[in-house]
Amino acid sequence: MDNILIVVDDLEAVKAFFVELGLELEGQTTVEGPSVGSLIGLGDVRATLAMLRTPDGQGIELDKFHTPDAVRFGPVNAPVNTLGLRRIMFGVDDIDAVVTRMQAHGAEIIGQMQYGESYRLAYIRGPEGIIVGLAEQLR
């Protein structure tokens, strides 16, 4: 897998959220024109893209559409059982420290649990309702 796309309205807030989570900004650019539109099936496209990478190289692409306007489908804070892509999960070394750091950055805890003796898990909600799962493998 090269990357996952997340269409956002507030590019700077979402970008800062993922940087705080530990991803690195690889680059940012604006794309537009007929070739972009023909690739994604939209006309008159102009969008700003930010590519972020995890330390092991997995990518998240954040797109802010200027034209055409992005379309919101459903509520911002949709529950986890809503159809479609619902969360991205990251492995972390210290789940308590990451949750605390992300709460200071505006994240809300959805829930936490321990899965047997194997993992501690937490779901947090970031900007624009994005759900991030955190998994700490227990030793």
GROMACS .gro file of C-alpha atoms in nm:
model
  139
    1MET     CA    1   0.000   0.000   0.000
    2ASP     CA    2   0.129   0.345  -0.083
    3ASN     CA    3  -0.128   0.569   0.088
    4ILE     CA    4  -0.482   0.630   0.209
    5LEU     CA    5  -0.669   0.942   0.096
    6ILE     CA    6  -0.865   1.158   0.340
    7VAL     CA    7  -1.057   1.454   0.196
    8VAL     CA    8  -1.061   1.738   0.449
    9ASP     CA    9  -1.194   2.090   0.486
   10ASP     CA   10  -0.936   2.225   0.732
   11LEU     CA   11  -0.610   2.099   0.585
   12GLU     CA   12  -0.387   2.275   0.839
   13ALA     CA   13  -0.572   2.135   1.144
   14VAL     CA   14  -0.576   1.778   1.014
   15LYS     CA   15  -0.214   1.799   0.901
   16ALA     CA   16  -0.109   1.924   1.247
   17PHE     CA   17  -0.307   1.641   1.410
   18PHE     CA   18  -0.123   1.372   1.213
   19VAL     CA   19   0.216   1.540   1.262
   20GLU     CA   20   0.150   1.542   1.637
   21LEU     CA   21   0.065   1.172   1.611
   22GLY     CA   22   0.414   1.112   1.471
   23LEU     CA   23   0.377   1.127   1.093
   24GLU     CA   24   0.617   1.338   0.891
   25LEU     CA   25   0.508   1.584   0.625
   26GLU     CA   26   0.665   1.458   0.302
   27GLY     CA   27   0.539   1.741   0.086
   28GLN     CA   28   0.248   1.961  -0.016
   29THR     CA   29   0.135   2.084  -0.356
   30THR     CA   30  -0.164   2.215  -0.546
   31VAL     CA   31  -0.294   2.018  -0.843
   32GLU     CA   32  -0.543   2.127  -1.106
   33GLY     CA   33  -0.645   2.094  -1.466
   34PRO     CA   34  -0.798   1.850  -1.710
   35SER     CA   35  -0.552   1.564  -1.647
   36VAL     CA   36  -0.630   1.568  -1.273
   37GLY     CA   37  -1.002   1.586  -1.346
   38SER     CA   38  -0.988   1.294  -1.589
   39LEU     CA   39  -0.801   1.082  -1.334
   40ILE     CA   40  -1.053   1.133  -1.054
   41GLY     CA   41  -1.369   1.178  -1.262
   42LEU     CA   42  -1.440   1.542  -1.175
   43GLY     CA   43  -1.434   1.860  -1.380
   44ASP     CA   44  -1.265   2.191  -1.300
   45VAL     CA   45  -1.047   2.040  -1.027
   46ARG     CA   46  -0.819   2.242  -0.805
   47ALA     CA   47  -0.698   2.084  -0.481
   48THR     CA   48  -0.418   2.114  -0.229
   49LEU     CA   49  -0.258   1.783  -0.133
   50ALA     CA   50  -0.040   1.710   0.167
   51MET     CA   51   0.143   1.375   0.187
   52LEU     CA   52   0.237   1.244   0.529
   53ARG     CA   53   0.434   0.927   0.608
   54THR     CA   54   0.464   0.706   0.913
   55PRO     CA   55   0.819   0.623   1.028
   56ASP     CA   56   0.792   0.289   0.841
   57GLY     CA   57   0.685   0.460   0.516
   58GLN     CA   58   0.304   0.417   0.507
   59GLY     CA   59   0.129   0.720   0.362
   60ILE     CA   60  -0.174   0.934   0.431
   61GLU     CA   61  -0.271   1.184   0.164
   62LEU     CA   62  -0.483   1.476   0.279
   63ASP     CA   63  -0.675   1.659   0.004
   64LYS     CA   64  -0.844   1.998   0.038
   65PHE     CA   65  -1.067   2.058  -0.266
   66HIS     CA   66  -1.102   2.420  -0.372
   67THR     CA   67  -1.306   2.332  -0.682
   68PRO     CA   68  -1.537   2.157  -0.697
   69ASP     CA   69  -1.640   2.189  -0.333
   70ALA     CA   70  -1.604   1.876  -0.123
   71VAL     CA   71  -1.926   1.690  -0.052
   72ARG     CA   72  -2.013   1.591   0.305
   73PHE     CA   73  -2.186   1.256   0.331
   74GLY     CA   74  -2.340   1.194   0.670
   75PRO     CA   75  -2.261   1.346   1.008
   76VAL     CA   76  -1.910   1.464   1.098
   77ASN     CA   77  -1.895   1.246   1.408
   78ALA     CA   78  -2.036   0.929   1.252
   79PRO     CA   79  -2.016   0.621   1.475
   80VAL     CA   80  -1.759   0.348   1.410
   81ASN     CA   81  -2.024   0.116   1.261
   82THR     CA   82  -2.104   0.358   0.975
   83LEU     CA   83  -2.044   0.196   0.635
   84GLY     CA   84  -1.718   0.286   0.465
   85LEU     CA   85  -1.366   0.361   0.582
   86ARG     CA   86  -1.405   0.437   0.953
   87ARG     CA   87  -1.063   0.450   1.113
   88ILE     CA   88  -0.689   0.424   1.070
   89MET     CA   89  -0.497   0.231   1.336
   90PHE     CA   90  -0.138   0.293   1.441
   91GLY     CA   91   0.089   0.087   1.661
   92VAL     CA   92   0.233   0.290   1.949
   93ASP     CA   93   0.482   0.218   2.225
   94ASP     CA   94   0.310   0.408   2.509
   95ILE     CA   95  -0.064   0.442   2.456
   96ASP     CA   96  -0.118   0.658   2.766
   97ALA     CA   97   0.141   0.913   2.654
   98VAL     CA   98   0.002   0.926   2.299
   99VAL     CA   99  -0.359   0.966   2.420
  100THR     CA  100  -0.255   1.245   2.658
  101ARG     CA  101  -0.056   1.422   2.385
  102MET     CA  102  -0.339   1.391   2.134
  103GLN     CA  103  -0.600   1.514   2.385
  104ALA     CA  104  -0.384   1.825   2.435
  105HIS     CA  105  -0.409   1.863   2.055
  106GLY     CA  106  -0.791   1.846   2.067
  107ALA     CA  107  -0.859   1.474   2.024
  108GLU     CA  108  -1.149   1.316   2.211
  109ILE     CA  109  -1.137   0.963   2.349
  110ILE     CA  110  -1.406   0.736   2.207
  111GLY     CA  111  -1.303   0.438   2.418
  112GLN     CA  112  -1.022   0.225   2.554
  113MET     CA  113  -0.979  -0.144   2.637
  114GLN     CA  114  -0.727  -0.419   2.690
  115TYR     CA  115  -0.746  -0.716   2.454
  116GLY     CA  116  -0.640  -1.009   2.669
  117GLU     CA  117  -0.271  -1.001   2.747
  118SER     CA  118  -0.182  -0.896   2.392
  119TYR     CA  119  -0.283  -0.534   2.331
  120ARG     CA  120  -0.413  -0.216   2.486
  121LEU     CA  121  -0.636  -0.030   2.242
  122ALA     CA  122  -0.783   0.319   2.223
  123TYR     CA  123  -1.002   0.495   1.971
  124ILE     CA  124  -0.974   0.872   1.949
  125ARG     CA  125  -1.158   1.124   1.733
  126GLY     CA  126  -0.954   1.401   1.576
  127PRO     CA  127  -1.042   1.703   1.363
  128GLU     CA  128  -1.329   1.665   1.118
  129GLY     CA  129  -1.444   1.349   1.296
  130ILE     CA  130  -1.147   1.137   1.184
  131ILE     CA  131  -1.121   0.824   1.398
  132VAL     CA  132  -0.774   0.696   1.483
  133GLY     CA  133  -0.712   0.366   1.656
  134LEU     CA  134  -0.406   0.321   1.874
  135ALA     CA  135  -0.265  -0.022   1.959
  136GLU     CA  136   0.007  -0.088   2.216
  137GLN     CA  137   0.143  -0.440   2.206
  138LEU     CA  138   0.198  -0.570   2.557
  139ARG     CA  139   0.525  -0.745   2.623
   0.00000   0.00000   0.00000
